[in-house]
Short mmCIF file of C-alpha atoms and ligand atoms in Angstrom, two decimals:
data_model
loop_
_atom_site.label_atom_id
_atom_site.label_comp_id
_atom_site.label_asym_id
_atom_site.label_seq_id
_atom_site.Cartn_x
_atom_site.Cartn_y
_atom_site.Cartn_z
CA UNK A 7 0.00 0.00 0.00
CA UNK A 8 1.27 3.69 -0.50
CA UNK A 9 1.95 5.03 2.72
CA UNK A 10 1.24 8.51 2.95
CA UNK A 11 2.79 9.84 6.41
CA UNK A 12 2.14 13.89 6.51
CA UNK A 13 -1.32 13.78 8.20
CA UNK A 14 -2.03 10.77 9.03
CA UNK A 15 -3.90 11.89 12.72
CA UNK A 16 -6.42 14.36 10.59
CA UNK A 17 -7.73 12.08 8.18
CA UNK A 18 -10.03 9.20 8.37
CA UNK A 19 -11.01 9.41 5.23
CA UNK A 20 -10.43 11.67 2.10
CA UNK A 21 -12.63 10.59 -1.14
CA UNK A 22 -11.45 12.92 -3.79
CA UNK A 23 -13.24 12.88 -7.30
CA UNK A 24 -14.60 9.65 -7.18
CA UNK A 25 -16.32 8.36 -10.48
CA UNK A 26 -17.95 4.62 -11.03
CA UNK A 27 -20.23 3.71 -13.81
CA UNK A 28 -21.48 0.49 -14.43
CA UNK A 29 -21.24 0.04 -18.45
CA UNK A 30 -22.35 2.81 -19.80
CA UNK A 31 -24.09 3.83 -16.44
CA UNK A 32 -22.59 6.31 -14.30
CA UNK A 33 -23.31 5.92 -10.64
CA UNK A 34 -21.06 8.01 -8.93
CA UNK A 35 -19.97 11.51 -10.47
CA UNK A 36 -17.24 13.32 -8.91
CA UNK A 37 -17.58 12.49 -5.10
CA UNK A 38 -15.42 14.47 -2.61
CA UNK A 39 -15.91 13.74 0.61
CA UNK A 40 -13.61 13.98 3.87
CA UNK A 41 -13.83 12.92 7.49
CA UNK A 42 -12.07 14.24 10.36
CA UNK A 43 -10.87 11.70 13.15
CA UNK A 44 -13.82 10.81 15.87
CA UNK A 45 -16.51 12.39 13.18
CA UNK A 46 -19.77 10.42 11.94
CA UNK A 47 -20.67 11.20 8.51
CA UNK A 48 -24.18 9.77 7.14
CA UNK A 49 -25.05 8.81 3.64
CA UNK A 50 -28.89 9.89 3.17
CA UNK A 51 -30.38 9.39 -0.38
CA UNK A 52 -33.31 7.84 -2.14
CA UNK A 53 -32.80 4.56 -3.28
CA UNK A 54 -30.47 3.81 -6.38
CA UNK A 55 -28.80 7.27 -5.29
CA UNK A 56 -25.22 5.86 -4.78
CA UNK A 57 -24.86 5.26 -1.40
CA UNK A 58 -23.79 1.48 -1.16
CA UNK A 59 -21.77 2.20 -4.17
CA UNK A 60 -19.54 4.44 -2.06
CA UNK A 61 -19.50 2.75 0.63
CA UNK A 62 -18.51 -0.73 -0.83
CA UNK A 63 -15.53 1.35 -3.01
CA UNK A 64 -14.38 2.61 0.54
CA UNK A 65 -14.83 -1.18 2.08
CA UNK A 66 -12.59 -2.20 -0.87
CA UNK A 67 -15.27 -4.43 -1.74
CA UNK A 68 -15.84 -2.72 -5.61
CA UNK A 69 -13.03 -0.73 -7.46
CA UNK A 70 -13.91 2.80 -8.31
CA UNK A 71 -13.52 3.99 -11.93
CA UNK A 72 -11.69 6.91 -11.54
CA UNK A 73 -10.46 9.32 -8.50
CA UNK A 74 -8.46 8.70 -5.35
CA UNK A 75 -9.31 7.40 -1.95
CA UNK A 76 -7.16 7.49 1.67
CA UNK A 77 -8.33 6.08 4.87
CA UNK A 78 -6.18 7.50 7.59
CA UNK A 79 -3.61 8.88 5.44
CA UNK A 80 -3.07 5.57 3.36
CA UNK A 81 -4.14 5.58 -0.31
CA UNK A 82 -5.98 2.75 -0.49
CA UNK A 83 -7.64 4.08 -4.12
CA UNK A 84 -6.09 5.44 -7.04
CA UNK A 85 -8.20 5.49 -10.37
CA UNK A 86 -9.07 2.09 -11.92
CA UNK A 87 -5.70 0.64 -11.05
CA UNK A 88 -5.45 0.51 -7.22
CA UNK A 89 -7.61 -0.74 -5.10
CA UNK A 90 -6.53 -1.82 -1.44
CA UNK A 91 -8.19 -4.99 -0.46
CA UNK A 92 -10.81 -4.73 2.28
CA UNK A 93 -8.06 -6.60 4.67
CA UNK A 94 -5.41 -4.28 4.21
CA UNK A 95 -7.82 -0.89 4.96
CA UNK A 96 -8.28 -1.99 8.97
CA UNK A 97 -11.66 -0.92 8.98
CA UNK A 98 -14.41 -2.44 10.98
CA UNK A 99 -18.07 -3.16 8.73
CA UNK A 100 -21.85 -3.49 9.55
CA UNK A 101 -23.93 -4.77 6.62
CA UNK A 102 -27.78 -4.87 7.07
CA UNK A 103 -27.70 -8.87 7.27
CA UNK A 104 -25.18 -8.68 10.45
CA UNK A 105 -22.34 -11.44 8.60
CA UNK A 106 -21.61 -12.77 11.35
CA UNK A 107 -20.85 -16.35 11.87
CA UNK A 108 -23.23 -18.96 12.58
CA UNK A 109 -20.25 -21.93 13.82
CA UNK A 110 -18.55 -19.47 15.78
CA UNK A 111 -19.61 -18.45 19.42
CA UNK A 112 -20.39 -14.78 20.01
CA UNK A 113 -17.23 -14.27 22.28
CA UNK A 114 -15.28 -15.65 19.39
CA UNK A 115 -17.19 -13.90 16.47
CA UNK A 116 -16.25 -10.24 18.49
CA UNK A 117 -12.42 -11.59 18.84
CA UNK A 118 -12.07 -12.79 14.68
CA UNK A 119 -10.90 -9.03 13.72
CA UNK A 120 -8.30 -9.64 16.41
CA UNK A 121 -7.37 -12.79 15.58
CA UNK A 122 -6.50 -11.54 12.06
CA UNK A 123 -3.93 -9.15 14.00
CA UNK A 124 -2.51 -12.00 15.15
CA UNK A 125 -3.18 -10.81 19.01
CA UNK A 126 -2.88 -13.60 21.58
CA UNK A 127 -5.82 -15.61 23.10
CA UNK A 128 -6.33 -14.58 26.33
CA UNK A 129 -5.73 -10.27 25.41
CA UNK A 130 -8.12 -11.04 22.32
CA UNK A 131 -11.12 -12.56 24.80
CA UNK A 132 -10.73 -9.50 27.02
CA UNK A 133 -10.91 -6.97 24.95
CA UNK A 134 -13.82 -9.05 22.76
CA UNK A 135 -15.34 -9.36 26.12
CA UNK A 136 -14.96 -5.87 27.15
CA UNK A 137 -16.48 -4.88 23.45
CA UNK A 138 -19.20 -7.07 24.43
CA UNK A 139 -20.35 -5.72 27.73
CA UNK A 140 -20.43 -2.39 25.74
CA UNK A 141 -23.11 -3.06 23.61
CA UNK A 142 -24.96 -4.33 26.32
CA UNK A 143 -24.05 -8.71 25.28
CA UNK A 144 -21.30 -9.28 28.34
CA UNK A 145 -23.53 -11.91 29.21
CA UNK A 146 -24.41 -13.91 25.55
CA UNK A 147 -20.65 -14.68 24.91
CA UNK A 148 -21.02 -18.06 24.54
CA UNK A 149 -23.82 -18.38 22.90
CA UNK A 150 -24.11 -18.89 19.11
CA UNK A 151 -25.66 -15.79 16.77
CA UNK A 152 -28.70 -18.73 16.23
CA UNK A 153 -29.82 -18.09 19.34
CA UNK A 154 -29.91 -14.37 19.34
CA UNK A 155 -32.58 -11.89 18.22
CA UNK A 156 -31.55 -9.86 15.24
CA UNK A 157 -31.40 -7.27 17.64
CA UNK A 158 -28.70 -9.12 19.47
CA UNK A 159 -27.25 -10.58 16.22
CA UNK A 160 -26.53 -6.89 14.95
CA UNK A 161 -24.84 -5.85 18.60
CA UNK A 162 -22.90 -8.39 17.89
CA UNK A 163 -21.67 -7.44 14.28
CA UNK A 164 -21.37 -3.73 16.08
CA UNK A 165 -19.13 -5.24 18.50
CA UNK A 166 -16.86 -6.62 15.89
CA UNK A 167 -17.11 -4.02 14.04
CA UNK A 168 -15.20 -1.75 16.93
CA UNK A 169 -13.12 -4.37 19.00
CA UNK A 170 -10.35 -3.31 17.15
CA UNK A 171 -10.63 0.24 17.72
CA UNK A 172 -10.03 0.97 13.61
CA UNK A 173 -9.48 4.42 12.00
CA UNK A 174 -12.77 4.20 10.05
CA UNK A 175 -16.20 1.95 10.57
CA UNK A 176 -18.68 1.57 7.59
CA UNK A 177 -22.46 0.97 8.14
CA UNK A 178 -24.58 -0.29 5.63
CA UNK A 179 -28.33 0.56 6.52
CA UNK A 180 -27.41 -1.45 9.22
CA UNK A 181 -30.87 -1.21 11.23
CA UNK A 182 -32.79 -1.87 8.25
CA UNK A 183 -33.82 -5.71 9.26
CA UNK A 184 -35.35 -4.62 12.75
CA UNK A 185 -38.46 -2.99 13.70
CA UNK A 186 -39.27 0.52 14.24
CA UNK A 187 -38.63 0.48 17.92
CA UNK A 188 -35.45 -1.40 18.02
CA UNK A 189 -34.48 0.77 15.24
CA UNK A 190 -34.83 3.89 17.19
CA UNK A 191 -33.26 3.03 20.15
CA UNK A 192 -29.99 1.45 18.68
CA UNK A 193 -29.96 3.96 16.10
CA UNK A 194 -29.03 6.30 19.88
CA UNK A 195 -26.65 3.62 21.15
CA UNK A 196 -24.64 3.50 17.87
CA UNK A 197 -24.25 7.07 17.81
CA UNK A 198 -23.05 7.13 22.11
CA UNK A 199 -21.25 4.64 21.23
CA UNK A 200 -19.27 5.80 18.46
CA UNK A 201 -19.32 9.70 20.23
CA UNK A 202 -17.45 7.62 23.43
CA UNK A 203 -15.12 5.92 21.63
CA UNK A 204 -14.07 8.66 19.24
CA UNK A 205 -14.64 6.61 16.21
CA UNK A 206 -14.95 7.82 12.78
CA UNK A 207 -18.01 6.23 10.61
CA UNK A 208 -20.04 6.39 7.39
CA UNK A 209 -23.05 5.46 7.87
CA UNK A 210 -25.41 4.58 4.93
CA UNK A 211 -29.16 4.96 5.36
CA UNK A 212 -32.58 6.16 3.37
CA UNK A 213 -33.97 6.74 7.13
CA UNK A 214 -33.49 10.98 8.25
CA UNK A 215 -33.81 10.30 11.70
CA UNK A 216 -31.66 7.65 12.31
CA UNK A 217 -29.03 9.57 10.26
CA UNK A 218 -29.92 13.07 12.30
CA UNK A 219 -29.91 10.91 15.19
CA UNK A 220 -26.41 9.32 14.43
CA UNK A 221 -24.10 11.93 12.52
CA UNK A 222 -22.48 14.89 13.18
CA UNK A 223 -22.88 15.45 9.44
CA UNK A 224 -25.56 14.24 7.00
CA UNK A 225 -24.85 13.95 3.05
CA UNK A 226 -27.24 13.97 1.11
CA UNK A 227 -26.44 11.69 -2.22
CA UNK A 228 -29.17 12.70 -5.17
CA UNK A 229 -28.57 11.18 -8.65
CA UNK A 230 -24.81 9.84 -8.22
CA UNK A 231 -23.88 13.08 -6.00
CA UNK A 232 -23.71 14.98 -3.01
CA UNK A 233 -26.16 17.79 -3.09
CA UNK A 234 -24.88 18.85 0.09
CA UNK A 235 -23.29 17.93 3.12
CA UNK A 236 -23.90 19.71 6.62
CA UNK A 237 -24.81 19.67 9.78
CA UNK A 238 -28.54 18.39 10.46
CA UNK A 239 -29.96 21.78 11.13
CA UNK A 240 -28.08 23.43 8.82
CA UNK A 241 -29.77 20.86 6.00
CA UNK A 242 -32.95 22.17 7.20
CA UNK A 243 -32.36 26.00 8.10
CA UNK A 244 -30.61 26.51 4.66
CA UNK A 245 -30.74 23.95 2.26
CA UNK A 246 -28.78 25.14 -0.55
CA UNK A 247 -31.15 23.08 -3.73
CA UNK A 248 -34.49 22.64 -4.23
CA UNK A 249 -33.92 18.69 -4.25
CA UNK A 250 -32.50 18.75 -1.70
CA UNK A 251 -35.61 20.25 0.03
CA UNK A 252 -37.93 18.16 -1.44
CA UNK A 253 -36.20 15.23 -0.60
CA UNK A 254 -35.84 15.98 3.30
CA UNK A 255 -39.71 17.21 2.75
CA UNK A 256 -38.64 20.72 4.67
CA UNK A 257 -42.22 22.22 3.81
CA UNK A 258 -44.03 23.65 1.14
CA UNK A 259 -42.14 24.79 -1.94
CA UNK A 260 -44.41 27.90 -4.02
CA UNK A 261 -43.43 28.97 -7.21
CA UNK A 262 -43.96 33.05 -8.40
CA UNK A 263 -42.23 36.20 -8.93
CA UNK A 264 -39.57 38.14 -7.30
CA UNK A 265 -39.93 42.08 -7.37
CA UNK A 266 -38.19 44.53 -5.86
CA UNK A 267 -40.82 46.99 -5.30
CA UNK A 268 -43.75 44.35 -4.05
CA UNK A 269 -41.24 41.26 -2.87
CA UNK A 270 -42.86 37.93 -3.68
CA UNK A 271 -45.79 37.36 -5.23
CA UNK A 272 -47.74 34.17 -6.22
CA UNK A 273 -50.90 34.73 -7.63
CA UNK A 274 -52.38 31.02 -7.50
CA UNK A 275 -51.54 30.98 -3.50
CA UNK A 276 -52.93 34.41 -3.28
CA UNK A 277 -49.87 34.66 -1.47
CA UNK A 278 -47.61 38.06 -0.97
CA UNK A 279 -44.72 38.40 0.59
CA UNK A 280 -43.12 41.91 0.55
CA UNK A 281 -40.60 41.58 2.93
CA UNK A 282 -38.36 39.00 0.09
CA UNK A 283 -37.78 42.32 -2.20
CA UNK A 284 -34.43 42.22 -2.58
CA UNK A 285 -33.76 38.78 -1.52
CA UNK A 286 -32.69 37.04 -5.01
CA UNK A 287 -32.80 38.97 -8.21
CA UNK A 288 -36.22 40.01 -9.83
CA UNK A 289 -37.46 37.31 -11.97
CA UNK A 290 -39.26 33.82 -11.45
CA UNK A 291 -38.18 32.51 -8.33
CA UNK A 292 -39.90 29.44 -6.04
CA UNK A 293 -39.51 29.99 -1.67
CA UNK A 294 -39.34 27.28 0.28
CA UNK A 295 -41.98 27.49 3.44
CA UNK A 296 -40.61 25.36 6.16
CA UNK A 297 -43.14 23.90 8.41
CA UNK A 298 -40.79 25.61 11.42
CA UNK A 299 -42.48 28.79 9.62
CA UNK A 300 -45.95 28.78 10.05
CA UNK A 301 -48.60 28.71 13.04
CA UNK A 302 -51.91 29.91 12.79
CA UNK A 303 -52.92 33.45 12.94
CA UNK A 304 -56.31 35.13 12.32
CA UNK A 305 -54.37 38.15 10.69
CA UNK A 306 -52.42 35.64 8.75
CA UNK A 307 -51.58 36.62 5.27
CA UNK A 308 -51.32 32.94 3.93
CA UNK A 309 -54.57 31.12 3.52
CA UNK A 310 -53.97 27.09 3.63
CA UNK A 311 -56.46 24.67 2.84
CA UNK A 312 -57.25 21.19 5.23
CA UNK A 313 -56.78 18.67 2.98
CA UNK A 314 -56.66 16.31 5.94
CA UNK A 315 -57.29 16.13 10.15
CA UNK A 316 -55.59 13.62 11.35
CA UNK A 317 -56.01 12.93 15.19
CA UNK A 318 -52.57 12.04 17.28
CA UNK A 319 -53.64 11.49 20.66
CA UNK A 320 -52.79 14.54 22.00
CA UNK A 321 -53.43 16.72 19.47
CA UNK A 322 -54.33 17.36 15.99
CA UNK A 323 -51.89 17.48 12.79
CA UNK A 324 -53.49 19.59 9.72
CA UNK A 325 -52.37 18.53 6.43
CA UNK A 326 -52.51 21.50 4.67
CA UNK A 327 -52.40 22.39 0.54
CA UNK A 328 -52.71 25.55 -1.44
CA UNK A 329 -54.76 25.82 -4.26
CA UNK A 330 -55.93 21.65 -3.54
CA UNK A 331 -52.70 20.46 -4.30
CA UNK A 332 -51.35 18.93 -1.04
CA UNK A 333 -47.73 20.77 0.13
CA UNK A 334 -46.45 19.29 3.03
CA UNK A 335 -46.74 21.38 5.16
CA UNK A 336 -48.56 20.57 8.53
CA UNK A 337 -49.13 22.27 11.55
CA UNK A 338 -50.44 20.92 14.70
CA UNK A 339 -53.48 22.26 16.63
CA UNK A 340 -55.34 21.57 19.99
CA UNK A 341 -58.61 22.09 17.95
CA UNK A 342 -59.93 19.36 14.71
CA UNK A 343 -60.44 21.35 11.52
CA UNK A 344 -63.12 20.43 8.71
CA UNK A 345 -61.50 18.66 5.54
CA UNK A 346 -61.48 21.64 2.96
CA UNK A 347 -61.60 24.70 5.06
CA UNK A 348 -59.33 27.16 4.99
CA UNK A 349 -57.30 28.87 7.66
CA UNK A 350 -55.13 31.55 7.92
CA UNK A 351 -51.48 31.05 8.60
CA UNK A 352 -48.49 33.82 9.63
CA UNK A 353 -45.15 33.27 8.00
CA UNK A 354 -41.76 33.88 9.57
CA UNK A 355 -40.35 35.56 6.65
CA UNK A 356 -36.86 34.73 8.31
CA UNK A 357 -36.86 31.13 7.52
CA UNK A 358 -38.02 31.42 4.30
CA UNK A 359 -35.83 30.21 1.48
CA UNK A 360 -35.73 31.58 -2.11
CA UNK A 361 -34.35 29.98 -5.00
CA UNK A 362 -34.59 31.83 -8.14
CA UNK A 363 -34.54 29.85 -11.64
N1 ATP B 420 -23.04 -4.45 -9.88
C1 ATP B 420 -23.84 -3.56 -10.49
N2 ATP B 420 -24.06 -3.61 -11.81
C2 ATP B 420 -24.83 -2.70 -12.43
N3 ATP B 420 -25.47 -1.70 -11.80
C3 ATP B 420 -25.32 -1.62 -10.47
C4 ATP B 420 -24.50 -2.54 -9.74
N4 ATP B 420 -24.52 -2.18 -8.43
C5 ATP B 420 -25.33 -1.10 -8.34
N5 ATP B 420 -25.80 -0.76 -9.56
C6 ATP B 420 -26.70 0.38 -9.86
O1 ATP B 420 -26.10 1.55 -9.36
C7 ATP B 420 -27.08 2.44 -8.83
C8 ATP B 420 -26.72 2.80 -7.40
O2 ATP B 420 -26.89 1.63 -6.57
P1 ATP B 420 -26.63 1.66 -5.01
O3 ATP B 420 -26.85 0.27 -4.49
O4 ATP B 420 -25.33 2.30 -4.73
O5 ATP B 420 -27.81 2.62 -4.53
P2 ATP B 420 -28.29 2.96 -3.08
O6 ATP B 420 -28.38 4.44 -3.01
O7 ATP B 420 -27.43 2.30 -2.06
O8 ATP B 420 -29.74 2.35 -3.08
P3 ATP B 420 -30.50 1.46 -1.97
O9 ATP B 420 -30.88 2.43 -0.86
O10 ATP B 420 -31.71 0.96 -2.70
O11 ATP B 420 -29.58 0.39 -1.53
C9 ATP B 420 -28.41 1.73 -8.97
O12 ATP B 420 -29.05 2.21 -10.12
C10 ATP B 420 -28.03 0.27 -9.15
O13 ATP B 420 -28.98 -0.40 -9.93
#
């Protein structure tokens, strides 16, 4: 491997015009992407976006077509030629179908990474033991992964995954398999975890809030590349493309006119908003209206329609549309609200967004 020295404690990863195609099908355009040391980076995207795809070039498990790649300041890509094998990288993995061994007990599943390292017995059970009683599985480690929930089966794979303390760990929609519940609460425990142990991670997933809940930073991967990459508030307080709005579903996105003399203006909404002149130059533009934006106001100049009441236990969430064409936006209320009404709404014209064409 080409062993590149100078800063080898700020890098855990550095993906620098990364290309793949499969055939004549490009699947990756131009990815740069880089992690500092301890920091959790998600992969968000529809499906088909690219995600895997990146992650399995940085695994080593599929050879990019063109650009470089260095996991703690060793190039383990460069172009079509080099490709590091996944052994060689040190990284610890989590796939969505946990890979972990069936013949092997847990205690000895955890230790395999450290058996590779050719550690000796009794300081690879410790520390396999000690990652065990981390993820909460001290006391399963010698039972085989048949006998385990998939809960248990993917703290197990976790376990492995950071016994060995590595530079980098890769997640593939690991909580994919398990049920909502389960999914929520490890998707918290990963991130602690992680957070304690300093460890840097890319973490694949199509789910927002496990990838709010686990990352310091969230990319989001449209169409082969990343639209943007930020912090999880920042992706909602100022997202910088449309898509990228519409695919976190921020709010309600209204297309009109910019002026500088009357601001925004959208005929269709009866909507206008004087207080954007001079936002974005005149012309078409479209404003994003978060649902962080609105509440309901009697004096409100925006008037929303109910397209739909839905009751929540403690409260109700209005689905509301403009012009019958749903939005989504909602906005909760103590008080139901008849299908097809209309009420008016106030608009914080400081968290509106305007993108001009
Ligand atoms: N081995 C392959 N041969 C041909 N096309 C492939 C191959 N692997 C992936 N693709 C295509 O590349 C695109 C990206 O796939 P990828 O699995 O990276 O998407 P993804 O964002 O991870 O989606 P998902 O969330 O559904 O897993 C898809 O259109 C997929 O069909």
């Amino acid at each position: 491997m080409k062993d590149i020295t100078t800063e080898i404690d700020q890098i855990a990863l550095r993906a620098t015009q990364i290309t793949k195609s499969f055939g004549d099908t490009q699947v990756l355009r131009n990815i740069d992407l880089f992690l500092a040391p301890g920091e959790v980076v998600a992969l968000l995207g529809p499906s088909g976006c690219g995600k895997t795809t990146l992650l399995r070039i940085a695994a080593g498990l599929l050879s990019a077509s063109s650009g470089q790649m260095e996991i703690a300041g060793q190039c383990v890509v460069d172009g079509s030629e080099f490709n590091a094998p996944p052994e060689a990288r040190g990284i610890g993995m989590v796939f969505q179908d946990y890979a972990i061994w069936p013949h092997l007990s847990v205690l000895d599943n955890v230790a395999f990474p450290l058996r590779m390292r050719k550690l000796g017995r009794s300081d690879r059970e410790a520390r396999a033991r000690r990652a065990l009683d981390r993820v909460g599985l001290g006391h399963l480690a010698d039972r085989f992964p048949g006998t385990l929930s998939g809960g248990q089966q993917q703290r197990v794979a976790l376990a492995r995954a950071i016994v060995a303390e590595p530079p980098l760990v890769l997640f593939d929609e690991p909580l994919s398999n398990l049920d909502r519940e389960l999914r929520e609460g490890l998707a918290l425990e990963i991130g602690t975890l992680l957070r304690e142990l300093g460890l840097s991670a890319v973490y694949v997933t199509h789910d927002q809030a496990e990838a709010f809940t686990i990352a310091d930073r969230v990319a989001v991967m449209l169409n082969g590349e990343i639209a943007q990459i930020d912090a999880p508030e920042a992706l909602f307080s100022a997202p910088k493309r449309v898509e990228v709005a519409q695919f976190l579903n921020i709010g309600a996105l209204v297309d009109g006119r910019l002026c500088a003399s009357a601001g925004f203006t959208c005929a269709r909404a009866h909507l206008s908003l004087p207080s954007l002149a001079g936002k974005a130059p005149e012309g078409p533009a479209r404003i994003l209206i978060p649902r962080t934006a609105i509440r309901p106001d009697p004096q409100g100049e925006l008037k929303a329609q109910v397209m739909r009441c839905q009751f929540q236990g403690d409260r109700y969430l209005l689905h509301l549309g403009l012009n019958g064409e749903s939005t989504g936006l909602v906005c909760p209320t103590d008080q139901p609200a008849a299908v097809n009404s209309h009420i008016p709404l106030a608009i914080d014209a400081d968290r509106l967004r305007v993108f001009p064409y």
